[in-house]
C-alpha atoms as a printed R data frame, in Angstrom:
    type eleno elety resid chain resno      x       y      z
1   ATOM     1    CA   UNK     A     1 48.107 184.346 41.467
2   ATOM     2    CA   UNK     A     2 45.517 185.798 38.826
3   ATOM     3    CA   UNK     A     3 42.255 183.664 39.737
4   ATOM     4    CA   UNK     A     4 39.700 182.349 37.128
5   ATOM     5    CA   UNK     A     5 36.711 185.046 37.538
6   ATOM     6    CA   UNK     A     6 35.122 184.357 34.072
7   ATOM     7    CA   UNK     A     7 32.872 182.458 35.437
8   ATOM     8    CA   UNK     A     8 31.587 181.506 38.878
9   ATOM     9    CA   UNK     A     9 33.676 178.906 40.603
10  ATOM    10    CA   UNK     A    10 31.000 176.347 40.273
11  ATOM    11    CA   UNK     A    11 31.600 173.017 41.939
12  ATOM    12    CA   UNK     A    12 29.475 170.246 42.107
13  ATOM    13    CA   UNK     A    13 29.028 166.286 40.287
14  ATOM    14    CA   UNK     A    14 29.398 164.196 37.439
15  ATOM    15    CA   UNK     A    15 25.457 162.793 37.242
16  ATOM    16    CA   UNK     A    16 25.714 159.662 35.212
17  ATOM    17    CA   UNK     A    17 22.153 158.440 34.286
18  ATOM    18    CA   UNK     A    18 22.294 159.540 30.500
19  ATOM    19    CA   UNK     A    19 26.529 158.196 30.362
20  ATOM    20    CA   UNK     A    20 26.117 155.153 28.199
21  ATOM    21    CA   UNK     A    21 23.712 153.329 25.482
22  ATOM    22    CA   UNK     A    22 22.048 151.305 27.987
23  ATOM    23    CA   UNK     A    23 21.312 154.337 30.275
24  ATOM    24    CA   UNK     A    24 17.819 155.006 31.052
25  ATOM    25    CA   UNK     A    25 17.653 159.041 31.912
26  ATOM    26    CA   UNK     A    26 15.964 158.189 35.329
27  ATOM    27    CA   UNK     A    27 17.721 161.098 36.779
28  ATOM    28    CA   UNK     A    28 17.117 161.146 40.981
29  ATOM    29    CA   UNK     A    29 15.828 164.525 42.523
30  ATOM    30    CA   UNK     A    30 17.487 163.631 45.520
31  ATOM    31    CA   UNK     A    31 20.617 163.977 43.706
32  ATOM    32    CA   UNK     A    32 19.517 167.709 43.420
33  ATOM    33    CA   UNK     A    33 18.187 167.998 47.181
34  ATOM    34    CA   UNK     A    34 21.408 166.581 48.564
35  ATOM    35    CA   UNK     A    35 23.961 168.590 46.145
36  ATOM    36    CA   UNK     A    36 21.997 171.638 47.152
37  ATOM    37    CA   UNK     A    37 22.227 170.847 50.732
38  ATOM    38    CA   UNK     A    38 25.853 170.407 50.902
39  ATOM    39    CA   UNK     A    39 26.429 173.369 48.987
40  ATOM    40    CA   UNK     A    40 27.065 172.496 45.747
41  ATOM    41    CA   UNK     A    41 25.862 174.060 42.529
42  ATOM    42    CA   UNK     A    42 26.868 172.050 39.092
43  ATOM    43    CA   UNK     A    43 25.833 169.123 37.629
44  ATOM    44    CA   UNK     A    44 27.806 167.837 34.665
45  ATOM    45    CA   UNK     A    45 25.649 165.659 32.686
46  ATOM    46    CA   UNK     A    46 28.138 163.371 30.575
47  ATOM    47    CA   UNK     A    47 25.446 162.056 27.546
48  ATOM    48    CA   UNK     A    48 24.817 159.472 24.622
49  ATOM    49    CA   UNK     A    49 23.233 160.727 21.842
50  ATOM    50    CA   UNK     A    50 22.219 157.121 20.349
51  ATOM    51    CA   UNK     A    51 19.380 157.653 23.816
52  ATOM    52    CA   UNK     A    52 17.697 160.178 22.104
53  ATOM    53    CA   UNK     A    53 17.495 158.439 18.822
54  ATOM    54    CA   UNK     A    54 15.538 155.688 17.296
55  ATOM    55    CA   UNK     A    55 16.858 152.670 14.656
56  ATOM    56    CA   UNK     A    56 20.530 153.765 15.048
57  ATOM    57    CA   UNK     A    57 19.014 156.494 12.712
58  ATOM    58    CA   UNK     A    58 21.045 159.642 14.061
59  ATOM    59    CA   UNK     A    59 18.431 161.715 12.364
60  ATOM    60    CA   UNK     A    60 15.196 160.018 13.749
61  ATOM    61    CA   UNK     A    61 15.128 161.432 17.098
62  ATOM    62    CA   UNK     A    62 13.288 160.059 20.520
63  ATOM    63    CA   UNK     A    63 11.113 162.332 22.170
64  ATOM    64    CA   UNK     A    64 10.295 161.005 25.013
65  ATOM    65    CA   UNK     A    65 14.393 160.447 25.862
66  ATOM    66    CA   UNK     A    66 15.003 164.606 25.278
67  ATOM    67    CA   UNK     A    67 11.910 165.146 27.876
68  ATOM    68    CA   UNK     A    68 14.429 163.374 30.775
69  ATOM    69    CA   UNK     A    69 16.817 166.092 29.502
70  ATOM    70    CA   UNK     A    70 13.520 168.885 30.126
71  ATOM    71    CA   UNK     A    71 13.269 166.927 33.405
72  ATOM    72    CA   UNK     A    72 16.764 167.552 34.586
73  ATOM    73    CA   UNK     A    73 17.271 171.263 33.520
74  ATOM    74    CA   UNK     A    74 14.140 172.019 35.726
75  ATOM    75    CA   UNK     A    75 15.552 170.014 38.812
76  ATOM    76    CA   UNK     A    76 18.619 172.272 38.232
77  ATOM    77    CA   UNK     A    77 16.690 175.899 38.153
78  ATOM    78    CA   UNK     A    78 14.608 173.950 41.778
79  ATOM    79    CA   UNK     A    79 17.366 173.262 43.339
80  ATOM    80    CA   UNK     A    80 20.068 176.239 41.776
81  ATOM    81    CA   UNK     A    81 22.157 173.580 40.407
82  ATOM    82    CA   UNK     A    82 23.759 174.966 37.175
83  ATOM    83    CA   UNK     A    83 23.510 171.866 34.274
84  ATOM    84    CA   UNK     A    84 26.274 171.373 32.604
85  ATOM    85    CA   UNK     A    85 25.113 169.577 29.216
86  ATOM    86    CA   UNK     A    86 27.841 167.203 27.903
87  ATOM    87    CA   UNK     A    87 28.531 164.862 24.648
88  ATOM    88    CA   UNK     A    88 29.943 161.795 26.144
89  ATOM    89    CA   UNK     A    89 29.200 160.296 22.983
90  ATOM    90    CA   UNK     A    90 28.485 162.879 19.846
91  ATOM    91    CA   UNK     A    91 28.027 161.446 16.396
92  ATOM    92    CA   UNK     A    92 31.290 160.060 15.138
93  ATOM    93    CA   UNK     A    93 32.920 160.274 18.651
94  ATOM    94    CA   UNK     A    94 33.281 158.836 22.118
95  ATOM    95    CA   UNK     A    95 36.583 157.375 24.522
96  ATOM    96    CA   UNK     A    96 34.130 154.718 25.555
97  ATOM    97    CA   UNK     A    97 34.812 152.025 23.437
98  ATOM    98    CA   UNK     A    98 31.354 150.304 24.506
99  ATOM    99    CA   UNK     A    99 29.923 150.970 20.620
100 ATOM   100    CA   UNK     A   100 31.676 151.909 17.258
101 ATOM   101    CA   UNK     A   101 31.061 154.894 15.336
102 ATOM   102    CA   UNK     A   102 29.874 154.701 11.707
103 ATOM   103    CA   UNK     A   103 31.847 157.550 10.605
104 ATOM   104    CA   UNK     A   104 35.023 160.286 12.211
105 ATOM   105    CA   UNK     A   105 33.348 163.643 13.632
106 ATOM   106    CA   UNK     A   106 36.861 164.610 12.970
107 ATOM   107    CA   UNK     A   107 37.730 164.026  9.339
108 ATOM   108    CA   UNK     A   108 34.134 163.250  7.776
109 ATOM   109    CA   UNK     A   109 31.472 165.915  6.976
110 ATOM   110    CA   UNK     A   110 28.587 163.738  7.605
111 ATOM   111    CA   UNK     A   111 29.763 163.072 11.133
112 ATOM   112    CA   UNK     A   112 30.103 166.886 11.382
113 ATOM   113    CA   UNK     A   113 26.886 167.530  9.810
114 ATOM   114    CA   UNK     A   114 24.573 165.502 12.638
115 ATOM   115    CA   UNK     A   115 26.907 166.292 15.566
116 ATOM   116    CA   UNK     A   116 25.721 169.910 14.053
117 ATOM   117    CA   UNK     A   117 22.339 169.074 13.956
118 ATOM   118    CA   UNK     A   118 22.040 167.584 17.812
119 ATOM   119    CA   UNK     A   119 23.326 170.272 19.246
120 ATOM   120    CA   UNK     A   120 21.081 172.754 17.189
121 ATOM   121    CA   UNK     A   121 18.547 170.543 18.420
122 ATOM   122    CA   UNK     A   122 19.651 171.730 22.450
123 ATOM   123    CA   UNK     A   123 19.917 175.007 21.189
124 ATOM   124    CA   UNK     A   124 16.479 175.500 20.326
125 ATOM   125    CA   UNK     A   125 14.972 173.491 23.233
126 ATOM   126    CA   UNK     A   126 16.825 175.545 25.571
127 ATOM   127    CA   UNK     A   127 17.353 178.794 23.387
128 ATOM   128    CA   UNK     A   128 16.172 181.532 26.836
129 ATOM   129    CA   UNK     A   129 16.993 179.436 29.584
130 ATOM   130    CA   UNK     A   130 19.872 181.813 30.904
131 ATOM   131    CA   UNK     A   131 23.225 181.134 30.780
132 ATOM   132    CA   UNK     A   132 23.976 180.622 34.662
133 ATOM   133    CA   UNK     A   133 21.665 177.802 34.809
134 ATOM   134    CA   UNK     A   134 22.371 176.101 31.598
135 ATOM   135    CA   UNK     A   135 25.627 175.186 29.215
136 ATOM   136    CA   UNK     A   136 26.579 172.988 26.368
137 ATOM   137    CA   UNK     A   137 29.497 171.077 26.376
138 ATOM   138    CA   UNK     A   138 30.139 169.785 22.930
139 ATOM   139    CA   UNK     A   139 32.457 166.399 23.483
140 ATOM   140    CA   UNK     A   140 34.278 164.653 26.067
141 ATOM   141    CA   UNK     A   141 37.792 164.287 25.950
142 ATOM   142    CA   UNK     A   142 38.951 164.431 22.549
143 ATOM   143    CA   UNK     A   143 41.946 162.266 22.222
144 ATOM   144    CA   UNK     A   144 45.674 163.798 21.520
145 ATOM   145    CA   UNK     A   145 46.174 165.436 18.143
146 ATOM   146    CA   UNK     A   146 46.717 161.767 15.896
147 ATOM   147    CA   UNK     A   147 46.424 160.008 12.739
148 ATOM   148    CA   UNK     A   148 42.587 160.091 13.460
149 ATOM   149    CA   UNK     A   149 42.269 163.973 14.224
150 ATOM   150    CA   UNK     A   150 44.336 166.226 14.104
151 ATOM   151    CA   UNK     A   151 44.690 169.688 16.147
152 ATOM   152    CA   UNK     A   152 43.312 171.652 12.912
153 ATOM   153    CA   UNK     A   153 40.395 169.076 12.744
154 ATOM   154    CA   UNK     A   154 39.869 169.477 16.202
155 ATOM   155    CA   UNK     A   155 39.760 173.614 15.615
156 ATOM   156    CA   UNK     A   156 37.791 173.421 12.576
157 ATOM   157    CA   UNK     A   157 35.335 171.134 14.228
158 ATOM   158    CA   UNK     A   158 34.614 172.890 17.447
159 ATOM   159    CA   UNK     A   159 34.921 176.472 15.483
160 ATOM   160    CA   UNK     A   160 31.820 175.024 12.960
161 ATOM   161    CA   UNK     A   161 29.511 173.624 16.360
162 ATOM   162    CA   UNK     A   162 30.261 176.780 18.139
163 ATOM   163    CA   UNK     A   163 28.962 179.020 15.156
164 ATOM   164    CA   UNK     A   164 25.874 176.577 14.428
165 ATOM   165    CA   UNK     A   165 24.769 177.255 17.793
166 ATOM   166    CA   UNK     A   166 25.272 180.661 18.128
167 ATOM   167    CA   UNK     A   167 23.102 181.222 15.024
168 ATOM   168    CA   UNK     A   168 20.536 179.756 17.159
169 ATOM   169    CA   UNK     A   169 21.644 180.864 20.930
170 ATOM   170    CA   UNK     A   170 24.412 183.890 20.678
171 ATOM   171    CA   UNK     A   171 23.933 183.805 24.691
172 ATOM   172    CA   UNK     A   172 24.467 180.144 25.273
173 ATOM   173    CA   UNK     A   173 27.647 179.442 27.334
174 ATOM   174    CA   UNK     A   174 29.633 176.692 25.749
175 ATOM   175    CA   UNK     A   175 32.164 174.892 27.176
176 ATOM   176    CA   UNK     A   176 35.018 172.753 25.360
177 ATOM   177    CA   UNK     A   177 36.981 170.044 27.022
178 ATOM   178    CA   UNK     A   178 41.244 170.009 26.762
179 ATOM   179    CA   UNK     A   179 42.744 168.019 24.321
180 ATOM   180    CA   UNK     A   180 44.635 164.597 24.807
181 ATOM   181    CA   UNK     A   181 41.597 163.578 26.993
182 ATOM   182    CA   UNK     A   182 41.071 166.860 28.817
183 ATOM   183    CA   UNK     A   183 44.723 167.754 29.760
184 ATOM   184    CA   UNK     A   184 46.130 170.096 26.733
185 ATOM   185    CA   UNK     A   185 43.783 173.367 26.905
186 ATOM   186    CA   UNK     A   186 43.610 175.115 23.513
187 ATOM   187    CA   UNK     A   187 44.976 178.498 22.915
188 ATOM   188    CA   UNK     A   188 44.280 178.725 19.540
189 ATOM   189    CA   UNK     A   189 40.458 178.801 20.264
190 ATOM   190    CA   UNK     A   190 40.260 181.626 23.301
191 ATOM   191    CA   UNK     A   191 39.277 184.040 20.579
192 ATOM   192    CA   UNK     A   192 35.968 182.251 20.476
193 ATOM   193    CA   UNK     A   193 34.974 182.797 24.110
194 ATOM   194    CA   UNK     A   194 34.145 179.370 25.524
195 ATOM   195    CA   UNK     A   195 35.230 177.561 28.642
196 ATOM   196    CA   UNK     A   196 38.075 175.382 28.744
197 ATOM   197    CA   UNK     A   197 37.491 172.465 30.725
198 ATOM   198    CA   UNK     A   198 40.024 170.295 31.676
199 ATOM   199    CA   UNK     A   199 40.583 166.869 34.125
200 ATOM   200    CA   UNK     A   200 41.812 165.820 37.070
201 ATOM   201    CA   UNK     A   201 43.258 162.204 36.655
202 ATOM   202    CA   UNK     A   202 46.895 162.682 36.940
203 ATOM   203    CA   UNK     A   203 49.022 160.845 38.013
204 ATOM   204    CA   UNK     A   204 46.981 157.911 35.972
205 ATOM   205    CA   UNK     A   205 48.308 155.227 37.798
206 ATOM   206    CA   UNK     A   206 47.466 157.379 41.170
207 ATOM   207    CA   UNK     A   207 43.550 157.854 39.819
208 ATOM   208    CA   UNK     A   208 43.173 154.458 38.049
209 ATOM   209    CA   UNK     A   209 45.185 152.050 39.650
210 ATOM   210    CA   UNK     A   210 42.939 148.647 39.387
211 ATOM   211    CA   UNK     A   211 40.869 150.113 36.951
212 ATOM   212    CA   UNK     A   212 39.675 147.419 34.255
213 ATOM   213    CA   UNK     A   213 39.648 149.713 31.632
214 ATOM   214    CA   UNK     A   214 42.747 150.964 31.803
215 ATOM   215    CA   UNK     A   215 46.074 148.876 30.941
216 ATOM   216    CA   UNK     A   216 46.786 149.009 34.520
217 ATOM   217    CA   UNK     A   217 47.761 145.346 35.061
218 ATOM   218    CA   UNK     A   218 51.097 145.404 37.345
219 ATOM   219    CA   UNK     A   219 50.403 148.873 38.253
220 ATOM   220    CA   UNK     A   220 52.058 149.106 41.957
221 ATOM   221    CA   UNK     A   221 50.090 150.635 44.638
222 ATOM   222    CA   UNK     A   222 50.227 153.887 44.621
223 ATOM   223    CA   UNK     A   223 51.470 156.696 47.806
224 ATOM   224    CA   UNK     A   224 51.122 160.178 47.060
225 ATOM   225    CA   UNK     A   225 53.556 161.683 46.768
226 ATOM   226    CA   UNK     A   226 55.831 158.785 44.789
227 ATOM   227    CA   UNK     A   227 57.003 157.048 42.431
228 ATOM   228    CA   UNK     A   228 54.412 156.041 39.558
229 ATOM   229    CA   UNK     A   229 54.122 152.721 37.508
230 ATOM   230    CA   UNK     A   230 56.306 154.803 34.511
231 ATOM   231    CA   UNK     A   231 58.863 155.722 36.729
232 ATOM   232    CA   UNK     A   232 57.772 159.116 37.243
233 ATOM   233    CA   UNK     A   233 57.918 161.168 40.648
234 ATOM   234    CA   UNK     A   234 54.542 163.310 41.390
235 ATOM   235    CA   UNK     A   235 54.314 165.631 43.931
236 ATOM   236    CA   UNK     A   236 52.408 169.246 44.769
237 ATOM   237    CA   UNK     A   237 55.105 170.737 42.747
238 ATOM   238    CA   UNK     A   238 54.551 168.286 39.537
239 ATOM   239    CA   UNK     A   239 50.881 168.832 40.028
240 ATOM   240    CA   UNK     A   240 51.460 172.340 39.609
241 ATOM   241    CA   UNK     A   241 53.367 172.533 36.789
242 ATOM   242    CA   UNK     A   242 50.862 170.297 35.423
243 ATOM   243    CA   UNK     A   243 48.017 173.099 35.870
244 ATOM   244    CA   UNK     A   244 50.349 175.868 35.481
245 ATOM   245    CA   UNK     A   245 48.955 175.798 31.394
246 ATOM   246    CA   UNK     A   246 45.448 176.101 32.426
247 ATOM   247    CA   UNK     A   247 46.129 179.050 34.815
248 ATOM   248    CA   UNK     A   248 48.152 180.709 32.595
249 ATOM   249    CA   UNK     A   249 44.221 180.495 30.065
250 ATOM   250    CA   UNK     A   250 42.801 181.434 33.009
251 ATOM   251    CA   UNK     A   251 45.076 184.438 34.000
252 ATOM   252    CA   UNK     A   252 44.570 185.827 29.732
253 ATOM   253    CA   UNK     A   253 40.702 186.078 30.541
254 ATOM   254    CA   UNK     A   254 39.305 182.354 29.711
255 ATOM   255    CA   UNK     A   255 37.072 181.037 31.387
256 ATOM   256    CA   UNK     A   256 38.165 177.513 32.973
257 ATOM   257    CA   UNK     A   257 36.803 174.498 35.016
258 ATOM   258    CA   UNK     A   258 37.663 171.289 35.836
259 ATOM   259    CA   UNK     A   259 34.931 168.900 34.398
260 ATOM   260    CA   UNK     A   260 35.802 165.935 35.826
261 ATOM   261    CA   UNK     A   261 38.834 164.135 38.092
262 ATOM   262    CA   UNK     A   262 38.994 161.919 41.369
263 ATOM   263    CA   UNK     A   263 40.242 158.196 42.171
264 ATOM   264    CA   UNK     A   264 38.600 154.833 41.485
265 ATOM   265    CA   UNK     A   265 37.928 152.852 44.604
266 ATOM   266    CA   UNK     A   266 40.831 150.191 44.765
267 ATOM   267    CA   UNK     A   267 43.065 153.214 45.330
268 ATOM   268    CA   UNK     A   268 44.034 153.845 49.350
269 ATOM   269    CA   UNK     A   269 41.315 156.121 50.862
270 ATOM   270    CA   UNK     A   270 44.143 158.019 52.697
271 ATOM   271    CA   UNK     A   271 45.735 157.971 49.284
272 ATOM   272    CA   UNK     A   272 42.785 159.699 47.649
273 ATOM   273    CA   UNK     A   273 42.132 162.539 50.134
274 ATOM   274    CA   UNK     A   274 45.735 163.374 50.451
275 ATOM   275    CA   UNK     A   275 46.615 163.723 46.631
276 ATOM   276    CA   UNK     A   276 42.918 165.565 46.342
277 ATOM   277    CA   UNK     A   277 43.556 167.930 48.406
278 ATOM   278    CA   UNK     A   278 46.604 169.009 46.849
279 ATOM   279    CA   UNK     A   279 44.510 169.031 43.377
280 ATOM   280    CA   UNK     A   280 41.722 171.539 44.854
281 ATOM   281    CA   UNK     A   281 44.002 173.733 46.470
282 ATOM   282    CA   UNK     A   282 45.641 174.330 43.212
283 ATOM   283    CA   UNK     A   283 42.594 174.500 41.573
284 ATOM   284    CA   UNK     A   284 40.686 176.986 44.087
285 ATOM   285    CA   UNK     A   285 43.646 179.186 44.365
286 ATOM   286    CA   UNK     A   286 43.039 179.971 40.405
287 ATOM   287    CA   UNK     A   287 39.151 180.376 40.598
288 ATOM   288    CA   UNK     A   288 39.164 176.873 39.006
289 ATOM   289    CA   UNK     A   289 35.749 174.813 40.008
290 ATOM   290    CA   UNK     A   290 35.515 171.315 39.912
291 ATOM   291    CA   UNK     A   291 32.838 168.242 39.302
292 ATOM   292    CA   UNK     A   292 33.697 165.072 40.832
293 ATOM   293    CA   UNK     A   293 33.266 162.159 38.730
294 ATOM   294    CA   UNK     A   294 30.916 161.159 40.088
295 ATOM   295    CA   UNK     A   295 27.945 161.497 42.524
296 ATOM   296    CA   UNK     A   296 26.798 158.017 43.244
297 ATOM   297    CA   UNK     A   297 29.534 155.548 42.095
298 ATOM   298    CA   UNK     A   298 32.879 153.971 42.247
299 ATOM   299    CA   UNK     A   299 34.754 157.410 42.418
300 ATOM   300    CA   UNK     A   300 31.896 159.075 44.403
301 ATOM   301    CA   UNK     A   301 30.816 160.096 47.834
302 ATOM   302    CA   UNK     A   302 27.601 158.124 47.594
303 ATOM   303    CA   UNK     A   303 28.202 154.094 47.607
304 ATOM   304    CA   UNK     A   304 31.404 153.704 46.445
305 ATOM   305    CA   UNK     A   305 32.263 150.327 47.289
306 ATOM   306    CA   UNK     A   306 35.462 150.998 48.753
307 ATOM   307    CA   UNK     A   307 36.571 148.576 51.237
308 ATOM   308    CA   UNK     A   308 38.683 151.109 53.513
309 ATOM   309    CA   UNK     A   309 36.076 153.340 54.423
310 ATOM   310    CA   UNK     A   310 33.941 154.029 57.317
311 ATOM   311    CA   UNK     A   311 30.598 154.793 55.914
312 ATOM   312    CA   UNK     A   312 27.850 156.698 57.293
313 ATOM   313    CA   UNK     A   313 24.399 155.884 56.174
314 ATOM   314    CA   UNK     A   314 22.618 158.324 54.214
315 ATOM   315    CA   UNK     A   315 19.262 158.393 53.493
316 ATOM   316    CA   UNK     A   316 19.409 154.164 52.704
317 ATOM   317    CA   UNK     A   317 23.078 155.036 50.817
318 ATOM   318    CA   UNK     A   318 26.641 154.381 51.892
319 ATOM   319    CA   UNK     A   319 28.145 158.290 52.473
320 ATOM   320    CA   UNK     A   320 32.222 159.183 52.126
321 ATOM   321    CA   UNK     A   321 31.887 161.657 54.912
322 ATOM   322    CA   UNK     A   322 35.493 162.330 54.715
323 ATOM   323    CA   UNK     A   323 35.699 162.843 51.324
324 ATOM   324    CA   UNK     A   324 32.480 164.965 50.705
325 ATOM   325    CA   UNK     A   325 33.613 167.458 53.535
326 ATOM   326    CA   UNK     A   326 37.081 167.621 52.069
327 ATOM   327    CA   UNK     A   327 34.823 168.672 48.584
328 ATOM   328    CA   UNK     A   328 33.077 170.608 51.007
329 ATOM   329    CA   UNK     A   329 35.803 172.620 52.012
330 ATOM   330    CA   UNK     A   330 37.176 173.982 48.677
């Protein structure tokens, strides 16, 4: 198999303290220390940019908010965590459904104009912090080519952001998530020489099962391998064929990495682990790295709240030992 070797197999966390409009930034240095310590070295840092803005102004921008962003690049160079800088909500753009945009990033121009403009803010901030400690990645998950956007204003989009940074940063690695939520790489954009990060949430009703927002009402338990709730059979062999699009980038010379995946707590512990490990063997095999989603949280090592587990305490938190040394492993 031709492995990933674009860039380093980084493998690490999804770090959630800047995810939503009510976040605060308070990011936790022990966070860092402990990543560090079990040998991890990425943060993915999935962000809203109505935090660093004031009045629901998207040009009137908060200060003091972009200084928790300083904050957390400089735990990253202390503790040789790479950050991983990431639109969970851009201007005109976002899965979660928790606010609604005033405009389309994907079919209007002033949507495209101050998604431009934030991330030419980052640019400048961070324009000589090196490239192996620092990356953008301009927006989660963009949905499946649709009414709303299509592919072409998906390409044109990401082709515009990509140049308005690299007037600013030509050195700064950028990463761009699949399409139809981070499954569907793009070919059409490896000319431009960014990472391609995709997901690892398949099967759904395997990852989500119980999860409220998610239609996954009547969704049957699920085994691994099995039967899912639409009638499909997954297996190692479906899995593979599932990443066999992404190796295939990956194999051409494109850089790839897995940006987020793992398995909300109502699913079986035994469950999780067994279907996991069949995802990072694939993934390792290519090169691919990996950031669990998330750190602290209800698909995380770190207080989980799943109800089949035998914790261990750590440090005054409730530690997955089984599934951080199955991370560990890979």
């Amino acid at each position: 198999m031709n492995e990933q070797t674009t860039i380093p197999r980084w493998r690490g966390f999804n770090l959630l303290e800047m995810f939503t409009t009510r976040s605060t930034g308070a990011f936790q240095e022990d966070d860092f220390r402990w990543m560090a310590e079990w040998g991890f070295d990425f943060a993915r840092l999935p962000m809203c940019y109505t935090l660093w803005t004031n009045n629901n102004d998207v040009y009137d921008i908060n200060e003091s908010m972009l200084e928790q962003v300083d904050r957390v690049i400089e735990l990253g160079r202390r503790y040789g965590i790479h950050i991983n800088l990431n639109f969970h909500r851009g201007p005109g753009y976002s899965v979660n459904r928790e606010r609604e945009e005033p405009f389309n990033l994907w079919k209007d121009q002033a949507a495209l104009d101050a998604f431009i403009f934030h991330w030419q803010i980052f640019a400048r901030r961070y324009k000589g912090i090196p490239s192996d400690r620092l990356s953008f990645n301009l927006i989660n998950e963009p949905t499946n080519p649709n009414a709303l956007m299509s592919r072409a204003d998906h390409e044109r989009v990401i082709r515009a952001t990509v140049t308005a940074i690299r007037e600013i940063d030509p050195e700064r690695l950028i990463f761009i998530d699949g399409l139809s939520w981070g499954n569907e790489p793009c070919p059409e954009l490896t000319d431009l020489g960014v990472v391609q990060s995709t997901r690892a949430y398949q099967p759904m009703n395997l990852t989500h099962y119980k999860a409220n927002w998610v239609n996954s009402e009547g969704w049957p338990e699920p085994t691994w391998p099995g039967q899912m709730a639409d009638g499909q059979w997954w297996d190692r062999k479906r899995l593979e064929k599932h990443y066999a699009p992404w190796i295939k980038l990956a194999a051409q010379g494109v850089g790839v990495h897995c940006g987020e995946g793992g398995a909300f707590n109502h699913t079986p512990h035994a469950i999780v682990l067994t279907w996991l490990r069949d995802v990072l063997e694939i993934l390792s095999e290519a090169g691919i790295g990996f950031a669990l989603w998330n750190l602290r949280g209800a698909f995380g090592v770190l207080d989980s709240g799943r109800k089949d587990v035998a914790y261990e305490n750590w440090h005054g938190h409730l530690l997955d030992r089984k599934l951080l040394d199955l991370l560990r492993e890979f």
